[in-house]
Amino acid sequence: MFSKILIANRGEIACRVMRTARKLGVHTVAVYSDADAKSLHVEMADEAVHIGPSPVGESYLRGDKIVAAALATGAQAIHPGYGFLSENPDFVDQVVAAGLVFIGPSAASIRAMGLKDAAKRLMEKAGVPVVPGYHGEAQEIVLLASKAREIGYPVLIKARAGGGGKGMRRVEHPDEFSEALSSARREAKAAFGDDRVLVEKYVDKPRHIEVQVFGDNFGNAVHLYERDCSAQRRHQKVIEEAPAPGMTPALRKAMTEAAVKAAKAIDYSGAGTIEFIVDASQGLKADRFWFMEMNTRLQVEHPVTEMVTGTDLVEWQLRVASGEKLPKTQSEITLSGHAFEARIYAEDAAKGFLPATGTLHHLKFPDTAPQEAQMRVETGVRAGDAISPFYDPMIAKLVVHSKDRAMALGALRDALTRTEVAGSTVNTAFLAALAADADFAAGDVDTALIGRHQQALTAIPAPGDETIAAAALAATDAGAPGPAADPWSVLSGYAHFHTLARRIRLRHGEENILARVSVRPDGRFQVALEAPHDAVNTHDLRTMPHAARWPGHVTVFEGAVGYTFTVPDPLARADEAGAAAGSLRAPMPGLVKLVRAAAGDAVIKGQPLLILEAMKMEHTIAAPHDGVIAEIAAEGAQVSDGTVLVRFVEEQDASAAASR
Ligand code: ADP
Ligand code: ADP
Ligand code: MG
């Protein structure tokens, strides 16, 4: 076993790898960028090396700096985590050339699977079923369009270098092909520096089922059963589980055999995942699954496999990389119970799952597992840490295991309702709604499920009066920075003498709220809501609400929903409303990629005005209403959250302009 390793990653996965290293008595070296100087993975490591500024291109993707850090600290091996350099064969070459061990497969294995088109050609030869489609070299638009017609719509355009669901467009109709192709190419170019694509048949009622494989340097390869990752938004997984619901012995046998065959075809060593797409339109059939791609690394969702097989896959990685044989033979690997993983992201489910940023002013995970279940919380952040626009916005993974699917799902719901995050928009309410969805609970999952039920899954009911009253009470001490509000100490000191009251103003969305909070001589709180309703209604609160106060805001937690209210600073001028009315602001920090309208243009509601590239994805910003553009952001501009992208001519001016 190694005595010291370097972890070339950040966030939860860096922390996850360090936990196992510590268990095995292996010393750890962290690397970090400017933005991560005070982050959890740096704190957890035995040593840490600064490798550059915050952008990934200047830090976590700088293989040269990472290798230099390993040599300088005397680390013998490098664990790449996932993302970043984990599937970069040139980096593996660099590591090996420096006399170090890469904890993962050989550069040759990664190269064989690195590009989706070449991987599919290779798998075809190895006798593994692949998704029907075009995965050739030629890239002329007419050729691709004619291939798409041959394959039959709907088709899926995929970046051959793709990952993380980027550079992928589903196309329903030939008329949309060329627009979708340009957009996929642009996104692929920005994210991977490679704009070549393949075109695949879009599989009917698709289920994403993948098989965990593991190989060693002695020619052994095993599988650790399957995971179902069909719950996806933007082609990206949000809840994963093992085993796959409704899996049949025949399909499991066919898939796991194909997966091991794929691993052996490339002399695979280390942890890997073979992703299959399954046509579930007629149930799970052993001849209706196809190879999509191989991820030659540890997967985000590996913990569900660890839970149902009782293994530590990072321990296996370290053992195999240090020259040991696989810890278990195929027959020693067994399945037990059911596990789920839910990915908690800083993102706005109601706005099409737009990634969000912010400071996690309040962060609380359940500290005990629900009854008869095991739970793991995998995170790389603490309360007070920021979700920056530089990196993936995942905050944590909640992993639960119980004896059957229903109990594990119950445990997941329970864990989600006991999770509290404030300071950034998060997807906990969406995850809880998905975990409670009738089809999902029945195991009737496919990759379109979230899209079909999107409205119901992302709709958050307006806060009730009880919630508003709770917010008013929690906000009583708002405005003053510091620890959570304690209205008791603020008000109750005077309560011996008479009822004391304070008026509180709050905002929730567009709604202005006025509340009168009083503490009565018996110590109970009373909140009278004076607005937005005409009639005052009064609520008695006996216990303090589950709430977090943070600068200028208060968040009340109800189940998995966090209702955030703005607490206006009475000293600040109320100038926001006016400025926002005639303008369109950036929903997140990003780069203005393409501008399709100019000042003076009359545009109609829904017309795309510009494309904002943020978190390596393209977001189309469309006109919210008909109008005339007064001002529009410049192509290439780097904008921050809330920057005005488009300003419309005010209505009177517009009609004046029109009559001229
Ligand atoms: P998985 O199937 O394990 O979720 P993904 O391909 O979705 O794998 O990506 C794994 C992780 O790597 C995700 O957290 C994703 O955000 C990150 N990732 C994917 N592509 C990139 C990239 N080009 N740069 C940085 N991180 C990436
Ligand atoms: P990435 O490298 O971004 O993970 P994948 O090729 O693994 O790309 O595809 C990501 C997701 O897109 C899959 O999990 C699946 O939901 C969907 N998908 C991919 N190929 C197809 C297909 N041919 N038909 C239907 N859905 C697909
Ligand atoms: Mg994939």
PDB file of C-alpha atoms in Angstrom, residues 109-371:
ATOM      1  CA  SER A 109      -7.671   2.003 -21.703  1.00  0.00           C
ATOM      2  CA  ILE A 110      -8.839   5.612 -21.276  1.00  0.00           C
ATOM      3  CA  ARG A 111      -7.961   6.432 -24.891  1.00  0.00           C
ATOM      4  CA  ALA A 112      -9.927   3.433 -26.103  1.00  0.00           C
ATOM      5  CA  MET A 113     -13.065   4.705 -24.376  1.00  0.00           C
ATOM      6  CA  GLY A 114     -12.374   8.451 -24.407  1.00  0.00           C
ATOM      7  CA  LEU A 115     -14.343   9.362 -27.489  1.00  0.00           C
ATOM      8  CA  LYS A 116     -17.867   8.024 -27.686  1.00  0.00           C
ATOM      9  CA  ASP A 117     -17.692   7.319 -31.426  1.00  0.00           C
ATOM     10  CA  ALA A 118     -14.441   5.316 -31.282  1.00  0.00           C
ATOM     11  CA  ALA A 119     -15.622   3.492 -28.154  1.00  0.00           C
ATOM     12  CA  LYS A 120     -18.773   2.391 -29.926  1.00  0.00           C
ATOM     13  CA  ARG A 121     -16.795   1.093 -32.896  1.00  0.00           C
ATOM     14  CA  LEU A 122     -14.576  -0.845 -30.497  1.00  0.00           C
ATOM     15  CA  MET A 123     -17.512  -2.302 -28.566  1.00  0.00           C
ATOM     16  CA  GLU A 124     -19.205  -3.361 -31.782  1.00  0.00           C
ATOM     17  CA  LYS A 125     -16.091  -5.390 -32.575  1.00  0.00           C
ATOM     18  CA  ALA A 126     -16.038  -6.905 -29.071  1.00  0.00           C
ATOM     19  CA  GLY A 127     -19.601  -8.123 -29.520  1.00  0.00           C
ATOM     20  CA  VAL A 128     -21.246  -5.683 -27.115  1.00  0.00           C
ATOM     21  CA  PRO A 129     -24.586  -4.300 -28.390  1.00  0.00           C
ATOM     22  CA  VAL A 130     -24.328  -0.547 -29.161  1.00  0.00           C
ATOM     23  CA  VAL A 131     -27.013   2.123 -29.713  1.00  0.00           C
ATOM     24  CA  PRO A 132     -28.019   2.227 -33.382  1.00  0.00           C
ATOM     25  CA  GLY A 133     -26.758   5.393 -35.039  1.00  0.00           C
ATOM     26  CA  TYR A 134     -23.967   7.122 -36.902  1.00  0.00           C
ATOM     27  CA  HIS A 135     -20.559   7.216 -35.227  1.00  0.00           C
ATOM     28  CA  GLY A 136     -18.275   7.778 -38.177  1.00  0.00           C
ATOM     29  CA  GLU A 137     -15.517  10.321 -38.818  1.00  0.00           C
ATOM     30  CA  ALA A 138     -17.161  12.472 -41.496  1.00  0.00           C
ATOM     31  CA  GLN A 139     -18.896  15.535 -40.074  1.00  0.00           C
ATOM     32  CA  GLU A 140     -20.461  17.419 -43.003  1.00  0.00           C
ATOM     33  CA  ILE A 141     -23.815  18.805 -42.043  1.00  0.00           C
ATOM     34  CA  VAL A 142     -25.627  17.311 -45.066  1.00  0.00           C
ATOM     35  CA  LEU A 143     -24.202  13.911 -44.299  1.00  0.00           C
ATOM     36  CA  LEU A 144     -25.175  14.089 -40.624  1.00  0.00           C
ATOM     37  CA  ALA A 145     -28.676  15.262 -41.545  1.00  0.00           C
ATOM     38  CA  SER A 146     -29.131  12.428 -44.011  1.00  0.00           C
ATOM     39  CA  LYS A 147     -27.842   9.919 -41.431  1.00  0.00           C
ATOM     40  CA  ALA A 148     -30.362  11.321 -38.976  1.00  0.00           C
ATOM     41  CA  ARG A 149     -33.146  10.752 -41.492  1.00  0.00           C
ATOM     42  CA  GLU A 150     -31.911   7.188 -42.075  1.00  0.00           C
ATOM     43  CA  ILE A 151     -31.776   6.468 -38.345  1.00  0.00           C
ATOM     44  CA  GLY A 152     -35.268   7.885 -37.972  1.00  0.00           C
ATOM     45  CA  TYR A 153     -36.461  10.714 -35.741  1.00  0.00           C
ATOM     46  CA  PRO A 154     -36.300  11.411 -32.867  1.00  0.00           C
ATOM     47  CA  VAL A 155     -32.498  11.356 -32.816  1.00  0.00           C
ATOM     48  CA  LEU A 156     -29.925  12.430 -30.280  1.00  0.00           C
ATOM     49  CA  ILE A 157     -26.905  14.506 -31.309  1.00  0.00           C
ATOM     50  CA  LYS A 158     -24.011  13.901 -28.944  1.00  0.00           C
ATOM     51  CA  ALA A 159     -20.586  15.451 -28.618  1.00  0.00           C
ATOM     52  CA  ARG A 160     -18.141  12.604 -29.100  1.00  0.00           C
ATOM     53  CA  ALA A 161     -15.955  14.092 -26.362  1.00  0.00           C
ATOM     54  CA  GLY A 162     -19.043  14.772 -24.216  1.00  0.00           C
ATOM     55  CA  GLY A 163     -19.603  14.303 -20.508  1.00  0.00           C
ATOM     56  CA  GLY A 164     -21.869  15.633 -17.810  1.00  0.00           C
ATOM     57  CA  GLY A 165     -24.788  15.741 -20.269  1.00  0.00           C
ATOM     58  CA  LYS A 166     -23.159  18.592 -22.185  1.00  0.00           C
ATOM     59  CA  GLY A 167     -23.160  18.973 -25.947  1.00  0.00           C
ATOM     60  CA  MET A 168     -26.269  16.838 -26.324  1.00  0.00           C
ATOM     61  CA  ARG A 169     -29.472  17.731 -28.207  1.00  0.00           C
ATOM     62  CA  ARG A 170     -32.578  15.664 -28.788  1.00  0.00           C
ATOM     63  CA  VAL A 171     -34.070  16.451 -32.198  1.00  0.00           C
ATOM     64  CA  GLU A 172     -37.698  15.692 -32.986  1.00  0.00           C
ATOM     65  CA  HIS A 173     -37.935  16.856 -36.562  1.00  0.00           C
ATOM     66  CA  PRO A 174     -35.600  17.331 -39.579  1.00  0.00           C
ATOM     67  CA  ASP A 175     -36.385  21.075 -39.608  1.00  0.00           C
ATOM     68  CA  GLU A 176     -34.718  21.453 -36.217  1.00  0.00           C
ATOM     69  CA  PHE A 177     -31.616  19.435 -37.060  1.00  0.00           C
ATOM     70  CA  SER A 178     -29.246  22.128 -38.267  1.00  0.00           C
ATOM     71  CA  GLU A 179     -30.047  24.562 -35.414  1.00  0.00           C
ATOM     72  CA  ALA A 180     -29.622  21.771 -32.839  1.00  0.00           C
ATOM     73  CA  LEU A 181     -26.361  20.695 -34.451  1.00  0.00           C
ATOM     74  CA  SER A 182     -24.833  24.198 -34.292  1.00  0.00           C
ATOM     75  CA  SER A 183     -25.895  24.591 -30.708  1.00  0.00           C
ATOM     76  CA  ALA A 184     -24.511  21.167 -29.668  1.00  0.00           C
ATOM     77  CA  ARG A 185     -21.262  21.954 -31.499  1.00  0.00           C
ATOM     78  CA  ARG A 186     -20.882  25.339 -29.811  1.00  0.00           C
ATOM     79  CA  GLU A 187     -21.457  23.831 -26.378  1.00  0.00           C
ATOM     80  CA  ALA A 188     -19.088  20.933 -27.120  1.00  0.00           C
ATOM     81  CA  LYS A 189     -16.388  23.290 -28.358  1.00  0.00           C
ATOM     82  CA  ALA A 190     -16.640  25.419 -25.209  1.00  0.00           C
ATOM     83  CA  ALA A 191     -16.716  22.497 -22.771  1.00  0.00           C
ATOM     84  CA  PHE A 192     -14.377  19.987 -24.410  1.00  0.00           C
ATOM     85  CA  GLY A 193     -12.498  21.861 -27.150  1.00  0.00           C
ATOM     86  CA  ASP A 194     -13.861  19.332 -29.665  1.00  0.00           C
ATOM     87  CA  ASP A 195     -17.004  19.919 -31.690  1.00  0.00           C
ATOM     88  CA  ARG A 196     -17.332  16.555 -33.449  1.00  0.00           C
ATOM     89  CA  VAL A 197     -20.560  14.692 -32.879  1.00  0.00           C
ATOM     90  CA  LEU A 198     -22.301  11.384 -33.321  1.00  0.00           C
ATOM     91  CA  VAL A 199     -25.976  10.877 -34.046  1.00  0.00           C
ATOM     92  CA  GLU A 200     -27.962   8.187 -32.265  1.00  0.00           C
ATOM     93  CA  LYS A 201     -31.435   6.782 -32.393  1.00  0.00           C
ATOM     94  CA  TYR A 202     -33.353   8.260 -29.474  1.00  0.00           C
ATOM     95  CA  VAL A 203     -34.384   5.117 -27.617  1.00  0.00           C
ATOM     96  CA  ASP A 204     -38.044   4.706 -26.683  1.00  0.00           C
ATOM     97  CA  LYS A 205     -38.953   4.865 -22.961  1.00  0.00           C
ATOM     98  CA  PRO A 206     -35.242   4.938 -22.172  1.00  0.00           C
ATOM     99  CA  ARG A 207     -33.839   3.734 -18.909  1.00  0.00           C
ATOM    100  CA  HIS A 208     -30.243   4.433 -17.957  1.00  0.00           C
ATOM    101  CA  ILE A 209     -28.860   1.325 -16.309  1.00  0.00           C
ATOM    102  CA  GLU A 210     -25.131   1.045 -15.738  1.00  0.00           C
ATOM    103  CA  VAL A 211     -22.865  -1.682 -14.461  1.00  0.00           C
ATOM    104  CA  GLN A 212     -20.001  -1.105 -12.035  1.00  0.00           C
ATOM    105  CA  VAL A 213     -16.917  -3.004 -13.142  1.00  0.00           C
ATOM    106  CA  PHE A 214     -13.528  -3.453 -11.536  1.00  0.00           C
ATOM    107  CA  GLY A 215     -10.313  -4.840 -12.957  1.00  0.00           C
ATOM    108  CA  ASP A 216      -6.809  -5.428 -11.610  1.00  0.00           C
ATOM    109  CA  ASN A 217      -3.339  -5.680 -13.137  1.00  0.00           C
ATOM    110  CA  PHE A 218      -3.499  -9.477 -13.261  1.00  0.00           C
ATOM    111  CA  GLY A 219      -6.169  -9.739 -15.941  1.00  0.00           C
ATOM    112  CA  ASN A 220      -9.090 -10.172 -13.515  1.00  0.00           C
ATOM    113  CA  ALA A 221     -12.333  -8.265 -14.038  1.00  0.00           C
ATOM    114  CA  VAL A 222     -15.568  -8.455 -12.070  1.00  0.00           C
ATOM    115  CA  HIS A 223     -18.848  -6.547 -11.955  1.00  0.00           C
ATOM    116  CA  LEU A 224     -20.577  -5.208  -8.857  1.00  0.00           C
ATOM    117  CA  TYR A 225     -24.090  -5.299 -10.265  1.00  0.00           C
ATOM    118  CA  GLU A 226     -26.085  -2.458 -11.711  1.00  0.00           C
ATOM    119  CA  ARG A 227     -27.326   1.007 -10.807  1.00  0.00           C
ATOM    120  CA  ASP A 228     -30.384   2.667 -12.237  1.00  0.00           C
ATOM    121  CA  CYS A 229     -29.781   6.324 -13.049  1.00  0.00           C
ATOM    122  CA  SER A 230     -32.902   7.068 -15.075  1.00  0.00           C
ATOM    123  CA  ALA A 231     -33.972   9.981 -12.887  1.00  0.00           C
ATOM    124  CA  GLN A 232     -32.316  12.739 -14.899  1.00  0.00           C
ATOM    125  CA  ARG A 233     -32.766  16.379 -15.716  1.00  0.00           C
ATOM    126  CA  ARG A 234     -30.735  17.939 -18.543  1.00  0.00           C
ATOM    127  CA  HIS A 235     -29.383  14.412 -19.258  1.00  0.00           C
ATOM    128  CA  GLN A 236     -27.821  14.460 -15.802  1.00  0.00           C
ATOM    129  CA  LYS A 237     -28.519  12.153 -12.918  1.00  0.00           C
ATOM    130  CA  VAL A 238     -30.203  13.439  -9.754  1.00  0.00           C
ATOM    131  CA  ILE A 239     -31.327  10.305  -7.900  1.00  0.00           C
ATOM    132  CA  GLU A 240     -29.595   6.977  -8.447  1.00  0.00           C
ATOM    133  CA  GLU A 241     -30.330   3.591  -6.979  1.00  0.00           C
ATOM    134  CA  ALA A 242     -29.112   0.014  -6.764  1.00  0.00           C
ATOM    135  CA  PRO A 243     -30.295  -2.481  -7.755  1.00  0.00           C
ATOM    136  CA  ALA A 244     -32.440  -1.381 -10.727  1.00  0.00           C
ATOM    137  CA  PRO A 245     -36.159  -1.655  -9.960  1.00  0.00           C
ATOM    138  CA  GLY A 246     -37.820  -4.496 -11.839  1.00  0.00           C
ATOM    139  CA  MET A 247     -34.494  -5.983 -12.955  1.00  0.00           C
ATOM    140  CA  THR A 248     -34.934  -9.501 -14.312  1.00  0.00           C
ATOM    141  CA  PRO A 249     -32.359 -12.280 -13.896  1.00  0.00           C
ATOM    142  CA  ALA A 250     -32.069 -12.592 -17.695  1.00  0.00           C
ATOM    143  CA  LEU A 251     -31.339  -8.895 -18.308  1.00  0.00           C
ATOM    144  CA  ARG A 252     -28.977  -8.699 -15.352  1.00  0.00           C
ATOM    145  CA  LYS A 253     -27.037 -11.674 -16.659  1.00  0.00           C
ATOM    146  CA  ALA A 254     -26.826 -10.251 -20.184  1.00  0.00           C
ATOM    147  CA  MET A 255     -25.821  -6.759 -19.028  1.00  0.00           C
ATOM    148  CA  THR A 256     -23.235  -7.770 -16.464  1.00  0.00           C
ATOM    149  CA  GLU A 257     -21.665 -10.233 -18.924  1.00  0.00           C
ATOM    150  CA  ALA A 258     -21.511  -7.546 -21.618  1.00  0.00           C
ATOM    151  CA  ALA A 259     -19.964  -5.137 -19.107  1.00  0.00           C
ATOM    152  CA  VAL A 260     -17.231  -7.538 -18.055  1.00  0.00           C
ATOM    153  CA  LYS A 261     -16.594  -8.325 -21.723  1.00  0.00           C
ATOM    154  CA  ALA A 262     -16.202  -4.587 -22.415  1.00  0.00           C
ATOM    155  CA  ALA A 263     -13.754  -4.179 -19.516  1.00  0.00           C
ATOM    156  CA  LYS A 264     -11.699  -7.172 -20.631  1.00  0.00           C
ATOM    157  CA  ALA A 265     -11.598  -5.902 -24.219  1.00  0.00           C
ATOM    158  CA  ILE A 266      -9.496  -2.956 -23.031  1.00  0.00           C
ATOM    159  CA  ASP A 267      -7.462  -4.718 -20.280  1.00  0.00           C
ATOM    160  CA  TYR A 268      -9.196  -2.589 -17.743  1.00  0.00           C
ATOM    161  CA  SER A 269      -7.689  -1.934 -14.332  1.00  0.00           C
ATOM    162  CA  GLY A 270      -9.439  -0.035 -11.545  1.00  0.00           C
ATOM    163  CA  ALA A 271     -13.004   1.210 -11.124  1.00  0.00           C
ATOM    164  CA  GLY A 272     -15.115   1.781 -14.212  1.00  0.00           C
ATOM    165  CA  THR A 273     -18.710   2.025 -15.296  1.00  0.00           C
ATOM    166  CA  ILE A 274     -20.342   0.708 -18.424  1.00  0.00           C
ATOM    167  CA  GLU A 275     -23.409   2.804 -19.185  1.00  0.00           C
ATOM    168  CA  PHE A 276     -26.243   1.160 -21.064  1.00  0.00           C
ATOM    169  CA  ILE A 277     -29.468   2.558 -22.418  1.00  0.00           C
ATOM    170  CA  VAL A 278     -32.404   0.203 -22.093  1.00  0.00           C
ATOM    171  CA  ASP A 279     -35.643   0.315 -24.089  1.00  0.00           C
ATOM    172  CA  ALA A 280     -38.243  -0.330 -21.391  1.00  0.00           C
ATOM    173  CA  SER A 281     -41.263   0.178 -23.642  1.00  0.00           C
ATOM    174  CA  GLN A 282     -42.087  -3.511 -23.343  1.00  0.00           C
ATOM    175  CA  GLY A 283     -40.678  -4.109 -19.873  1.00  0.00           C
ATOM    176  CA  LEU A 284     -37.076  -5.103 -19.238  1.00  0.00           C
ATOM    177  CA  LYS A 285     -36.009  -7.462 -22.026  1.00  0.00           C
ATOM    178  CA  ALA A 286     -32.592  -9.110 -22.295  1.00  0.00           C
ATOM    179  CA  ASP A 287     -32.226  -8.106 -25.975  1.00  0.00           C
ATOM    180  CA  ARG A 288     -33.192  -4.437 -25.576  1.00  0.00           C
ATOM    181  CA  PHE A 289     -30.127  -2.829 -24.013  1.00  0.00           C
ATOM    182  CA  TRP A 290     -27.240  -1.072 -25.730  1.00  0.00           C
ATOM    183  CA  PHE A 291     -23.811   0.268 -24.771  1.00  0.00           C
ATOM    184  CA  MET A 292     -23.720   4.092 -24.552  1.00  0.00           C
ATOM    185  CA  GLU A 293     -20.303   4.847 -23.115  1.00  0.00           C
ATOM    186  CA  MET A 294     -17.775   3.820 -20.534  1.00  0.00           C
ATOM    187  CA  ASN A 295     -16.710   6.116 -17.714  1.00  0.00           C
ATOM    188  CA  THR A 296     -13.139   5.132 -16.936  1.00  0.00           C
ATOM    189  CA  ARG A 297     -13.133   6.400 -13.366  1.00  0.00           C
ATOM    190  CA  LEU A 298     -14.994   6.346 -10.082  1.00  0.00           C
ATOM    191  CA  GLN A 299     -18.579   7.490 -10.638  1.00  0.00           C
ATOM    192  CA  VAL A 300     -20.419  10.165  -8.630  1.00  0.00           C
ATOM    193  CA  GLU A 301     -23.031   7.569  -7.666  1.00  0.00           C
ATOM    194  CA  HIS A 302     -20.572   4.828  -6.581  1.00  0.00           C
ATOM    195  CA  PRO A 303     -21.837   4.901  -2.952  1.00  0.00           C
ATOM    196  CA  VAL A 304     -25.121   3.128  -3.803  1.00  0.00           C
ATOM    197  CA  THR A 305     -23.086   0.184  -5.075  1.00  0.00           C
ATOM    198  CA  GLU A 306     -20.943   0.247  -1.936  1.00  0.00           C
ATOM    199  CA  MET A 307     -24.099   0.150   0.170  1.00  0.00           C
ATOM    200  CA  VAL A 308     -25.656  -2.884  -1.541  1.00  0.00           C
ATOM    201  CA  THR A 309     -22.420  -4.858  -1.901  1.00  0.00           C
ATOM    202  CA  GLY A 310     -20.782  -3.915   1.397  1.00  0.00           C
ATOM    203  CA  THR A 311     -17.575  -2.754  -0.291  1.00  0.00           C
ATOM    204  CA  ASP A 312     -15.392   0.352  -0.202  1.00  0.00           C
ATOM    205  CA  LEU A 313     -14.632   1.045  -3.858  1.00  0.00           C
ATOM    206  CA  VAL A 314     -11.998   3.657  -3.056  1.00  0.00           C
ATOM    207  CA  GLU A 315     -10.212   1.069  -0.934  1.00  0.00           C
ATOM    208  CA  TRP A 316     -10.350  -1.300  -3.920  1.00  0.00           C
ATOM    209  CA  GLN A 317      -8.915   1.455  -6.118  1.00  0.00           C
ATOM    210  CA  LEU A 318      -5.982   2.030  -3.770  1.00  0.00           C
ATOM    211  CA  ARG A 319      -5.297  -1.690  -3.355  1.00  0.00           C
ATOM    212  CA  VAL A 320      -5.423  -2.458  -7.074  1.00  0.00           C
ATOM    213  CA  ALA A 321      -3.286   0.579  -7.999  1.00  0.00           C
ATOM    214  CA  SER A 322      -0.668  -0.405  -5.424  1.00  0.00           C
ATOM    215  CA  GLY A 323      -0.374  -3.830  -7.084  1.00  0.00           C
ATOM    216  CA  GLU A 324      -2.746  -6.016  -5.093  1.00  0.00           C
ATOM    217  CA  LYS A 325      -5.265  -8.397  -6.641  1.00  0.00           C
ATOM    218  CA  LEU A 326      -8.995  -7.665  -6.596  1.00  0.00           C
ATOM    219  CA  PRO A 327     -10.167  -8.053  -2.982  1.00  0.00           C
ATOM    220  CA  LYS A 328     -13.064 -10.321  -4.001  1.00  0.00           C
ATOM    221  CA  THR A 329     -13.870 -12.836  -6.698  1.00  0.00           C
ATOM    222  CA  GLN A 330     -17.123 -12.610  -8.651  1.00  0.00           C
ATOM    223  CA  SER A 331     -18.898 -15.219  -6.552  1.00  0.00           C
ATOM    224  CA  GLU A 332     -17.959 -13.421  -3.326  1.00  0.00           C
ATOM    225  CA  ILE A 333     -19.737 -10.251  -4.429  1.00  0.00           C
ATOM    226  CA  THR A 334     -23.364 -10.346  -3.354  1.00  0.00           C
ATOM    227  CA  LEU A 335     -26.292  -7.950  -3.279  1.00  0.00           C
ATOM    228  CA  SER A 336     -28.118  -6.982  -0.132  1.00  0.00           C
ATOM    229  CA  GLY A 337     -31.024  -4.557   0.315  1.00  0.00           C
ATOM    230  CA  HIS A 338     -31.592  -1.378  -1.673  1.00  0.00           C
ATOM    231  CA  ALA A 339     -29.822   1.982  -1.773  1.00  0.00           C
ATOM    232  CA  PHE A 340     -30.592   5.477  -3.071  1.00  0.00           C
ATOM    233  CA  GLU A 341     -28.434   8.527  -3.609  1.00  0.00           C
ATOM    234  CA  ALA A 342     -29.905  12.010  -4.003  1.00  0.00           C
ATOM    235  CA  ARG A 343     -27.686  14.790  -5.317  1.00  0.00           C
ATOM    236  CA  ILE A 344     -28.319  18.101  -3.580  1.00  0.00           C
ATOM    237  CA  TYR A 345     -27.447  20.866  -6.020  1.00  0.00           C
ATOM    238  CA  ALA A 346     -27.428  24.641  -5.846  1.00  0.00           C
ATOM    239  CA  GLU A 347     -29.914  25.088  -8.650  1.00  0.00           C
ATOM    240  CA  ASP A 348     -33.343  26.504  -9.341  1.00  0.00           C
ATOM    241  CA  ALA A 349     -35.649  23.625 -10.297  1.00  0.00           C
ATOM    242  CA  ALA A 350     -38.490  26.018 -11.122  1.00  0.00           C
ATOM    243  CA  LYS A 351     -36.301  27.892 -13.636  1.00  0.00           C
ATOM    244  CA  GLY A 352     -35.406  24.827 -15.686  1.00  0.00           C
ATOM    245  CA  PHE A 353     -32.825  23.601 -13.138  1.00  0.00           C
ATOM    246  CA  LEU A 354     -30.605  26.604 -13.687  1.00  0.00           C
ATOM    247  CA  PRO A 355     -27.392  26.283 -11.659  1.00  0.00           C
ATOM    248  CA  ALA A 356     -27.200  28.731  -8.765  1.00  0.00           C
ATOM    249  CA  THR A 357     -24.448  30.269  -6.697  1.00  0.00           C
ATOM    250  CA  GLY A 358     -24.382  31.767  -3.228  1.00  0.00           C
ATOM    251  CA  THR A 359     -23.023  31.439   0.253  1.00  0.00           C
ATOM    252  CA  LEU A 360     -24.374  28.549   2.304  1.00  0.00           C
ATOM    253  CA  HIS A 361     -25.148  30.680   5.345  1.00  0.00           C
ATOM    254  CA  HIS A 362     -27.012  27.801   6.935  1.00  0.00           C
ATOM    255  CA  LEU A 363     -26.339  24.120   6.256  1.00  0.00           C
ATOM    256  CA  LYS A 364     -27.662  21.235   8.293  1.00  0.00           C
ATOM    257  CA  PHE A 365     -27.849  17.555   7.388  1.00  0.00           C
ATOM    258  CA  PRO A 366     -29.664  14.892   9.398  1.00  0.00           C
ATOM    259  CA  ASP A 367     -27.251  13.500  11.967  1.00  0.00           C
ATOM    260  CA  THR A 368     -28.941  10.152  12.430  1.00  0.00           C
ATOM    261  CA  ALA A 369     -30.255   7.638   9.920  1.00  0.00           C
ATOM    262  CA  PRO A 370     -33.986   7.041   9.812  1.00  0.00           C
ATOM    263  CA  GLN A 371     -35.126   3.839  11.539  1.00  0.00           C
TER     264      GLN A 371
END
